[in-house]
XYZ file of C-alpha atoms in Angstrom:
521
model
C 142.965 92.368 92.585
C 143.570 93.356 96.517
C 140.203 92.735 98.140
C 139.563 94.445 101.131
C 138.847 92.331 104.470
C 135.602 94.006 105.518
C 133.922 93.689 101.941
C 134.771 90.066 102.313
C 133.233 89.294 105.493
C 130.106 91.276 104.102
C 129.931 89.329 101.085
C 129.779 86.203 102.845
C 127.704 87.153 105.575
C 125.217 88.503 102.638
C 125.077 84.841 100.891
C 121.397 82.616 101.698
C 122.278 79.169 103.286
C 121.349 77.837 99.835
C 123.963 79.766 97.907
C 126.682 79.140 100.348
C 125.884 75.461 100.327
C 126.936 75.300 96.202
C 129.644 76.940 97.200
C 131.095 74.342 99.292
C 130.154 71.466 96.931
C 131.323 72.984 94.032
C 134.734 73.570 96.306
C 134.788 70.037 97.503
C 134.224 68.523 94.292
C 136.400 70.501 92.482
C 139.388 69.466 95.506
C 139.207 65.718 95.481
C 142.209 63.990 96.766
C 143.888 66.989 98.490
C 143.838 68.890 101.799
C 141.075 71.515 102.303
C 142.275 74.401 100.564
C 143.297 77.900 102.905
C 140.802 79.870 101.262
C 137.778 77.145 102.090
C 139.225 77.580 105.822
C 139.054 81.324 105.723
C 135.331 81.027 104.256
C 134.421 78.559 107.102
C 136.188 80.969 110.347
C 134.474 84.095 108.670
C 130.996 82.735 108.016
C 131.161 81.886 111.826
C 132.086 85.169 113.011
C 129.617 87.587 113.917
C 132.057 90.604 113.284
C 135.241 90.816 111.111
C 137.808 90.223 113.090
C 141.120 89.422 111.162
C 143.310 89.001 114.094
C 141.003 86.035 115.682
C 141.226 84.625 111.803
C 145.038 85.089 111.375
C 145.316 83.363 114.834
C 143.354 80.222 113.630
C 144.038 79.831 109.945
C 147.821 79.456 111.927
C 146.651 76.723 114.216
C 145.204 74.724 111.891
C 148.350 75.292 109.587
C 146.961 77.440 106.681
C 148.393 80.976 107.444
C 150.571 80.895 104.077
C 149.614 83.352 101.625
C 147.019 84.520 103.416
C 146.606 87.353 101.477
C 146.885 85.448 97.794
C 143.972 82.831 99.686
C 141.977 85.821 100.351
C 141.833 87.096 97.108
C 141.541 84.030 95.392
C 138.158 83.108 98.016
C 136.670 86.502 96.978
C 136.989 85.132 93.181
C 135.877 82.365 93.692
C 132.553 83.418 95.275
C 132.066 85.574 92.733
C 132.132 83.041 90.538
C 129.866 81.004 92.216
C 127.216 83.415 92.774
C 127.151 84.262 89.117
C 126.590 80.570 88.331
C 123.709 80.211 91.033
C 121.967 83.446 89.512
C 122.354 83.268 85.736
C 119.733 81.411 85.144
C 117.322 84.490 86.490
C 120.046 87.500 85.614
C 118.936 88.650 82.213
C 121.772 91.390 81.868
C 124.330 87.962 82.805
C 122.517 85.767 80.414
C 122.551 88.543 77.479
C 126.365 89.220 77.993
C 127.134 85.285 78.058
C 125.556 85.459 75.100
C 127.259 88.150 73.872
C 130.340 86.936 74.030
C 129.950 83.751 73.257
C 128.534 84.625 69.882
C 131.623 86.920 69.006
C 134.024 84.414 69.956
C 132.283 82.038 67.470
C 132.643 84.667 65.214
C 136.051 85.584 65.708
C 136.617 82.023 64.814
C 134.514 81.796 61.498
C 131.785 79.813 63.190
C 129.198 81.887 61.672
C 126.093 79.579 61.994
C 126.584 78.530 65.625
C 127.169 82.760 66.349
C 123.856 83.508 64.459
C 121.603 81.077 66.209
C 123.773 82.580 69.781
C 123.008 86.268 68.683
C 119.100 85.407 67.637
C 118.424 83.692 70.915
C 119.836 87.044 72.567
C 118.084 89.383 70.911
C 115.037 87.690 71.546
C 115.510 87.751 75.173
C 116.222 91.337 74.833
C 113.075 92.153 72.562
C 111.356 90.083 75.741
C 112.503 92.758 77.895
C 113.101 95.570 76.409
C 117.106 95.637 77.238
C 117.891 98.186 74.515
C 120.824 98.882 75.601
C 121.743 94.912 74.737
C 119.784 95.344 71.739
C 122.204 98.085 69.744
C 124.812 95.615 70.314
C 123.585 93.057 69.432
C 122.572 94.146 66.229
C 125.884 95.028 65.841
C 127.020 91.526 65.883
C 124.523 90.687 63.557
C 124.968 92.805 61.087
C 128.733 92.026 60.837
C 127.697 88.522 60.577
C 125.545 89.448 57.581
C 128.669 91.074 56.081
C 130.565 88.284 56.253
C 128.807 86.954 53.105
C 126.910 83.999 54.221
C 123.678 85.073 54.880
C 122.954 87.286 51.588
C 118.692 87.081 51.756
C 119.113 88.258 55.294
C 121.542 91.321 54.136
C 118.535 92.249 51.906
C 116.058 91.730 54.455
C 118.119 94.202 57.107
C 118.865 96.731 54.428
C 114.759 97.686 53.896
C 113.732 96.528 57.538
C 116.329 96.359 60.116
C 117.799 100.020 59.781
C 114.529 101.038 60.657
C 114.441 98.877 63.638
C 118.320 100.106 65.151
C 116.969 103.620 65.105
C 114.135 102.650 66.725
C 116.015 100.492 69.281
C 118.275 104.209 70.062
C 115.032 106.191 70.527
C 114.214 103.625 72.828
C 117.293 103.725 74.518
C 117.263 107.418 74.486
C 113.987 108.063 75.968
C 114.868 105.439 78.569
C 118.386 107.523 79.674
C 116.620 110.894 79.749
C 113.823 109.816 82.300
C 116.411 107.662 84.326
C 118.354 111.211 84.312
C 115.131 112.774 86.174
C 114.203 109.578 88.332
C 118.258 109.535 89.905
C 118.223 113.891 90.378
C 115.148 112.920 92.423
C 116.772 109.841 94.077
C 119.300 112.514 94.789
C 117.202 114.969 96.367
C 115.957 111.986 98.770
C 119.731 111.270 100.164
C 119.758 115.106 100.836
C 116.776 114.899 102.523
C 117.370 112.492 105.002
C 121.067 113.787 105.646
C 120.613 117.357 105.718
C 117.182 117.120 106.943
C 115.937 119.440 104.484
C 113.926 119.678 101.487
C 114.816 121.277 98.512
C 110.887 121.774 97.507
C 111.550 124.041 94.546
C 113.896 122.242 92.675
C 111.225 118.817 93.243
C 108.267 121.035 91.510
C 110.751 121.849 88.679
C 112.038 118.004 87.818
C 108.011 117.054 88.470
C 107.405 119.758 85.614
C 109.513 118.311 82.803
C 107.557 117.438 79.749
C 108.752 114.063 80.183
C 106.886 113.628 83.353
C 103.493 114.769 82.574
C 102.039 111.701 81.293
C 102.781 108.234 81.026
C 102.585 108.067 77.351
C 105.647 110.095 77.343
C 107.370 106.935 78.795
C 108.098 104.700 75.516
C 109.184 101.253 77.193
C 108.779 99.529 80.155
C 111.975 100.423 81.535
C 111.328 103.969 80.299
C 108.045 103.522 82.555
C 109.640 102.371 85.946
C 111.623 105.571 85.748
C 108.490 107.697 84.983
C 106.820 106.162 88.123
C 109.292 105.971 90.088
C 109.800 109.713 89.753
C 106.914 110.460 90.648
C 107.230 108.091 93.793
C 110.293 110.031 94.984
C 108.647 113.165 94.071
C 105.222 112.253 96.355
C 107.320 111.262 98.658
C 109.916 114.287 99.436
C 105.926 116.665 98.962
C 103.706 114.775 101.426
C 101.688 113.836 98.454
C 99.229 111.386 98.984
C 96.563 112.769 97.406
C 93.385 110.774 95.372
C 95.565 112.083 92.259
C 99.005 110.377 93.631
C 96.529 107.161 94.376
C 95.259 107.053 91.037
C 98.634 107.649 89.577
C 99.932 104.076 91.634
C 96.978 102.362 90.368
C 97.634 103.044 87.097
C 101.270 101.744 87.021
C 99.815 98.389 89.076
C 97.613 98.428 86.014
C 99.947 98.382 83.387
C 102.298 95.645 84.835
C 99.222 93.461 85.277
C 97.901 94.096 81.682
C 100.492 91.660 80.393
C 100.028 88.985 82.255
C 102.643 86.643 80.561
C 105.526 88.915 81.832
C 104.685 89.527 85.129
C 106.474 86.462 86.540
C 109.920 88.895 84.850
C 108.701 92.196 86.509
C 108.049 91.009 90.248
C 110.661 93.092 91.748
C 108.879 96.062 89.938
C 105.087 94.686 90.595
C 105.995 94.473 94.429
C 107.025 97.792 94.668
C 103.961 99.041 92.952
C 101.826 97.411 94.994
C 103.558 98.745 98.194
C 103.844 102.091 96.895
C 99.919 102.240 96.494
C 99.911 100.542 100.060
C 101.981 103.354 101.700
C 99.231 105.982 99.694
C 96.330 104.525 101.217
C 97.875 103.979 104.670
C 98.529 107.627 105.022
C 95.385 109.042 103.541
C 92.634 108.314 105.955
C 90.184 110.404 103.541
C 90.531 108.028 100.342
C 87.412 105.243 100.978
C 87.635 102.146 101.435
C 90.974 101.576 102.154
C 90.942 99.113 104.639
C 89.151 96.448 102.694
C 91.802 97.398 99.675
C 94.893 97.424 101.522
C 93.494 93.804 102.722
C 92.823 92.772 99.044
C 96.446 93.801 98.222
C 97.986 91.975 100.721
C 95.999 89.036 99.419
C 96.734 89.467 95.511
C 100.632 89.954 97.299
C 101.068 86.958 98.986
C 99.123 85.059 96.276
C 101.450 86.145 93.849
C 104.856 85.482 95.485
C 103.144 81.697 96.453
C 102.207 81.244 92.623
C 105.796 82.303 91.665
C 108.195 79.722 89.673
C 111.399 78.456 91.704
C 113.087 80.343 89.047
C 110.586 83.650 89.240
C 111.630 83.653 93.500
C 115.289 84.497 93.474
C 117.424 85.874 96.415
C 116.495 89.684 95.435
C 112.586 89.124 94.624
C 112.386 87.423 97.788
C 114.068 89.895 99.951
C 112.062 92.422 98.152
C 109.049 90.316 99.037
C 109.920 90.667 102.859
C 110.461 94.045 102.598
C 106.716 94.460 101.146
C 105.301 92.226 103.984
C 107.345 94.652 106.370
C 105.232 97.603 105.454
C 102.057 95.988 105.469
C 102.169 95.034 108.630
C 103.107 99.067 109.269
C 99.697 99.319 107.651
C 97.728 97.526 109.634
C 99.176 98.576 112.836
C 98.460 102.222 111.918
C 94.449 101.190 110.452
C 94.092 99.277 113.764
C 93.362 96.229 112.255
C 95.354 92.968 114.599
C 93.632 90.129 113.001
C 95.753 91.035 110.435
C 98.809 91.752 111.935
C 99.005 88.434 113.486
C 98.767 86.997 109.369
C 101.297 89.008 108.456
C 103.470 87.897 111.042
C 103.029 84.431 110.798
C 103.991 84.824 107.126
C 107.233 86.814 107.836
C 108.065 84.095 110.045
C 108.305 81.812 107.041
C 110.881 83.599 105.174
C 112.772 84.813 108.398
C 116.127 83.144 106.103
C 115.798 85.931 103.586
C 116.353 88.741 107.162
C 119.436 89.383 106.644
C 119.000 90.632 103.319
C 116.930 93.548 104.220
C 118.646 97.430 104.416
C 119.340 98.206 108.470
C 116.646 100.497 108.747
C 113.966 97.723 107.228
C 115.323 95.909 110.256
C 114.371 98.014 112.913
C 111.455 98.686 111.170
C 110.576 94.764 111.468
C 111.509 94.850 115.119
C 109.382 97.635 115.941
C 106.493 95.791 114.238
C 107.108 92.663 115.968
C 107.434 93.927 118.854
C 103.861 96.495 118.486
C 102.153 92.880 117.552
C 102.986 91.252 120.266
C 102.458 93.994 122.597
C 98.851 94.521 121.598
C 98.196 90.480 122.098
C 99.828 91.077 125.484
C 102.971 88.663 124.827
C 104.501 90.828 126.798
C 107.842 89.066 127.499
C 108.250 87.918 123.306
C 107.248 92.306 123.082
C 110.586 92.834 125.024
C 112.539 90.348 123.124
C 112.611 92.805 119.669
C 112.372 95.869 121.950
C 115.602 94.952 122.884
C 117.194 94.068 119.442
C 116.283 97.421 118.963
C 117.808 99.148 121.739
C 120.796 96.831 120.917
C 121.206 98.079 117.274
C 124.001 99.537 115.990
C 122.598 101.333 112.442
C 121.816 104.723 113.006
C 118.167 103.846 113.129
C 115.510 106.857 113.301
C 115.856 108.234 116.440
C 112.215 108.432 116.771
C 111.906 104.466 116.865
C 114.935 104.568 119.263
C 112.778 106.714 121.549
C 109.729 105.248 121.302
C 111.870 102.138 122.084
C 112.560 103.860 125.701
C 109.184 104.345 126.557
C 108.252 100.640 125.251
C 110.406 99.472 127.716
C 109.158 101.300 130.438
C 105.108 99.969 129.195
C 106.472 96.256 129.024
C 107.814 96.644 132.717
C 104.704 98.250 133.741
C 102.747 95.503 132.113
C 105.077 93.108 133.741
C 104.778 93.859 136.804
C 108.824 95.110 137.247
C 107.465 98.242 139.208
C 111.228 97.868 141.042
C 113.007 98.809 137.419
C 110.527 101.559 136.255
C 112.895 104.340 138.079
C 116.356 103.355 136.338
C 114.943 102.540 133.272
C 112.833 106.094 132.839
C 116.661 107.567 134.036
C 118.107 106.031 131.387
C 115.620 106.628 128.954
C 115.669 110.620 130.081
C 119.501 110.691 129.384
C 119.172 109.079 125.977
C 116.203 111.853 124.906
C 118.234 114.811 126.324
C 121.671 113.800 124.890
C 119.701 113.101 121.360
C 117.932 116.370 121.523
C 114.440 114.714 121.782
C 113.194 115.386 125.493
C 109.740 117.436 125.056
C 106.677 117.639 126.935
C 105.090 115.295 125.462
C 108.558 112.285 126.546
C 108.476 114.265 130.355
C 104.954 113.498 130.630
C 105.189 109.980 129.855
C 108.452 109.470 131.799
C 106.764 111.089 135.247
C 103.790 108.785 134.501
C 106.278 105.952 135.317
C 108.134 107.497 138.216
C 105.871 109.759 140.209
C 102.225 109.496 139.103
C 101.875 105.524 139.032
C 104.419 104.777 142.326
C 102.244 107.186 144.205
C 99.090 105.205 143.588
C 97.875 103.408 146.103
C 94.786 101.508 144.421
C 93.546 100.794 140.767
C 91.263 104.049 140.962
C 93.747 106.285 141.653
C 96.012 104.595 138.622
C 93.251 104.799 136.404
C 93.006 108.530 137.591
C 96.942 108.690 136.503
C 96.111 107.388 133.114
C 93.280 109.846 132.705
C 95.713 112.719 133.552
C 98.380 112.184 131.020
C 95.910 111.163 128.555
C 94.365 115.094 129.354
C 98.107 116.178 128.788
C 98.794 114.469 125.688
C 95.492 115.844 124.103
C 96.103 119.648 125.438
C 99.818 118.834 123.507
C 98.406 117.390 120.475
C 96.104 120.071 120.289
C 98.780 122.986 120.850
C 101.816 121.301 118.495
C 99.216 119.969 115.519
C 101.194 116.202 115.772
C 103.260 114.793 118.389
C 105.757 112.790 116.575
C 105.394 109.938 118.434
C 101.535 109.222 118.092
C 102.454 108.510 114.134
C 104.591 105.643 115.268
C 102.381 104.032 118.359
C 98.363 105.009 119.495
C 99.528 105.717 122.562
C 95.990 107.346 123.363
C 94.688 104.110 122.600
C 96.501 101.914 125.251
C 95.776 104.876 127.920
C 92.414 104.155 127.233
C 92.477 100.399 127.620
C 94.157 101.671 131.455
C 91.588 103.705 132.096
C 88.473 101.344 130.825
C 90.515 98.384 132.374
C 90.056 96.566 128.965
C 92.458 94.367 126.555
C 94.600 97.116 124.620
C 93.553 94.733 121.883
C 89.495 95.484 122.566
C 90.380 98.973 122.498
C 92.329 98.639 119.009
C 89.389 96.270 117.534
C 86.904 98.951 118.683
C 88.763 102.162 117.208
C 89.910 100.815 114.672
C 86.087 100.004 113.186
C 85.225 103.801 114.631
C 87.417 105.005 112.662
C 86.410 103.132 109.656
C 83.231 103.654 109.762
């Protein structure tokens, strides 16, 4: 097997602290007595870079007198942290546990070790049963069944031959059901990508899929995993319409529902149970109408985080934890858009302590996380932390929504203003002009903002006449708002809001506090 440079560098660069410490034990251990192996060396010079670079690796793998084989060292790393990984997950990998025991009971076979391969082949088909792994389930019964022919276990022949035919079909039904709605959940999935690389939405062919019989009720769905295909259909489907209707609400409460109704496996579905709960997060957030939704988007960050806490070692694995961040990530979205910074400030201070499992989350979660950070901090007016993760922002190199990258432009020109850098405000709004028109995304409502900064404010000459600025662009952004429905922007940041808190000469974060409970009311 040739592996490929880059995929090495971004499987080691994707490993927690915890599993790259077994690594090196298990490496060490397994090395007494002889010099450090070349393939430990290349682990250690790659986990230190902060981009591949195989020329700088070549270079010192030579001076420290490991260049042989580089390529054979390479490989055999990439094994070898494959191997380790699986170890340090199998104990919460059901599919890895299942095909351990899989083959471990036809080997046994294979050898005429019947008894040992039975007891092998019942323990895996009752951690299948457990969760519903049909696919595992028609092959195991396979196994079984050609350990009943073997003559051994006649009663149990007997017993299979007027109950357990009965059970394999329904294990395919199962199965089948399963495949067909996983076929509808991934041509929605599909029609997502599309979406946000064409820019387009192919509505029509999102009714039809939404229209199979398959999708009009949840009894259709015959398993669990049948279920989380069902829903998340629908999700995708919600999602590419707009939907977030009382009927899309109930919908997500009724899947949250269902995984809670059994409360002895929820500990196995947390990944799923997460992402219910911040699918029915992202409803409420976005549907001002629906009541209440303040105080339940509060109570479901509080049933969240008392979850995850109440989780076994075993139950909070590298993915459910990342997962986990990601969730916290979009309530915080939440309660920056409800107005609510009491909040905000919680869920920060919780991110904070599982800031290890960052570099797990996709790119655009990142940014997403920055942008937060930086909005919290802004509003509690720590301004100079603000500009911190405006700038790791700005920095980024994912193709991050260009929105967020704009908004990030006029940030910077707010945090200067606030402080007190009125000699940067010029070549920072020039740069920030150049990035809007060479990205398309110069209106009236970013030329507004940007002359606030270099020829309204500069021209003031006392707090009146800035407060008078304020008022004036505040005017503008209303008569724009008014004329174009939505400006973009204002779904990302209340800019109104902080004009306001100019204009009164009040904390942005009064101003937010006060709103906000307006607007709940």
């Amino acid at each position: 097997m040739k592996t490929p440079s880059d995929e090495l560098f971004v499987l080691i660069k994707g490993m927690n602290a915890h599993e790259k410490r077994i690594f090196k034990l298990n490496s060490t251990k397994n090395n007494i007595g002889s010099q450090s192996k070349t393939y430990l060396r290349i682990f250690d010079i790659i986990n230190r870079q902060k981009k591949y670079n195989e020329k700088e690796l070549i270079l010192k793998l030579k001076e420290s007198g490991g260049a042989l084989n580089f390529s054979k060292s390479k490989n055999y790393l990439f094994k070898a942290l494959l191997d380790c990984l699986a170890v340090c997950h199998s104990h919460s990998n059901t599919s890895f546990n299942l095909r351990t025991l899989i083959s471990q009971a036809e080997l046994l076979f294979s050898k005429g070790l019947l008894k040992t391969a039975m007891k092998l082949i019942v323990k895996a088909r009752k951690i299948a049963l457990q969760n519903e792994s049909y696919a595992y389930l028609n092959i195991i019964n396979n196994i079984y069944l050609n350990i009943l022919l073997s003559g051994l276990y006649s009663k149990d022949l007997k017993k299979y031959t007027e109950k357990g035919i009965a059970e394999s079909i329904n294990y395919v039904d199962h199965l089948k059901n399963h495949l067909e709605l996983k076929n509808l959940q991934m041509r929605m999935f599909q029609l997502c990508h599309e979406s946000q690389v064409k820019g387009t939405t192919d509505l029509q062919e999102v009714k039809k899929i939404l229209r199979s019989p398959l999708l009009s009720s949840p009894e259709m769905a015959i398993s669990y995993p049948s279920k989380i295909s069902y829903y998340n259909a629908h999700y995708a489907g919600a999602l590419l319409l707009g939907d977030n209707s009382e009927r899309e609400y109930a919908r997500k409460k009724e899947w949250l529902h269902y995984l809670e109704s059994d409360k002895n496996k929820l500990e196995l579905r947390a990944e799923s149970y997460l992402i219910a709960i911040s699918g029915l997060t992202l409803t409420l957030q976005s549907n001002p109408a629906l009541p209440y939704r303040e105080e339940e988007v509060g109570s479901l960050y509080n049933r969240t985080t008392n979850y995850y806490s109440g989780l076994s070692s075993r139950g909070k694995t590298n993915h459910v934890s990342i997962t986990y961040l990601h969730i916290l990530v979009n309530f915080m979205s939440a309660f920056l858009k409800m107005g609510m910074p009491s909040e905000v400030l919680n869920v920060m201070n919780e991110i904070k302590l599982h800031e290890a499992y960052k570099e797990g989350l996709k790119e655009t979660t990142k940014i997403l996380l920055y942008n937060n950070f930086f909005t919290g901090y802004f509003i509690n007016k720590q301004f100079r932390e603000a500009l911190r993760w405006l700038t790791k922002i700005i920095h980024s190199k994912s193709d991050s929504w260009i929105e967020i990258q704009s908004d990030a432009r006029r940030f910077l020109l707010m945090i200067h203003y606030e402080l007190g850098n009125y000699d940067l405000l010029v070549s920072v709004a020039k740069n920030a002009k150049r990035f809007m028109i060479k990205n398309n995304y110069y209106n009236e409502f970013e030329k507004a903002m940007i002359d606030l900064f270099v020829k309204d404010l500069p021209a003031a000459e006392n707090k009146k006449e800035e407060a008078e600025a304020f008022k004036s662009l505040r005017q503008k952004i209303g008569a724009l708002n008014k004329k174009n429905k939505q400006i973009p922007a204002l779904r990302n940041f209340n800019y109104i809001w902080w004009l306001d808190s100019k204009i009164e000469d009040r904390p942005f974060i009064e101003i937010i506090k006060m709103k906000g409970e307006t607007v709940r009311s």
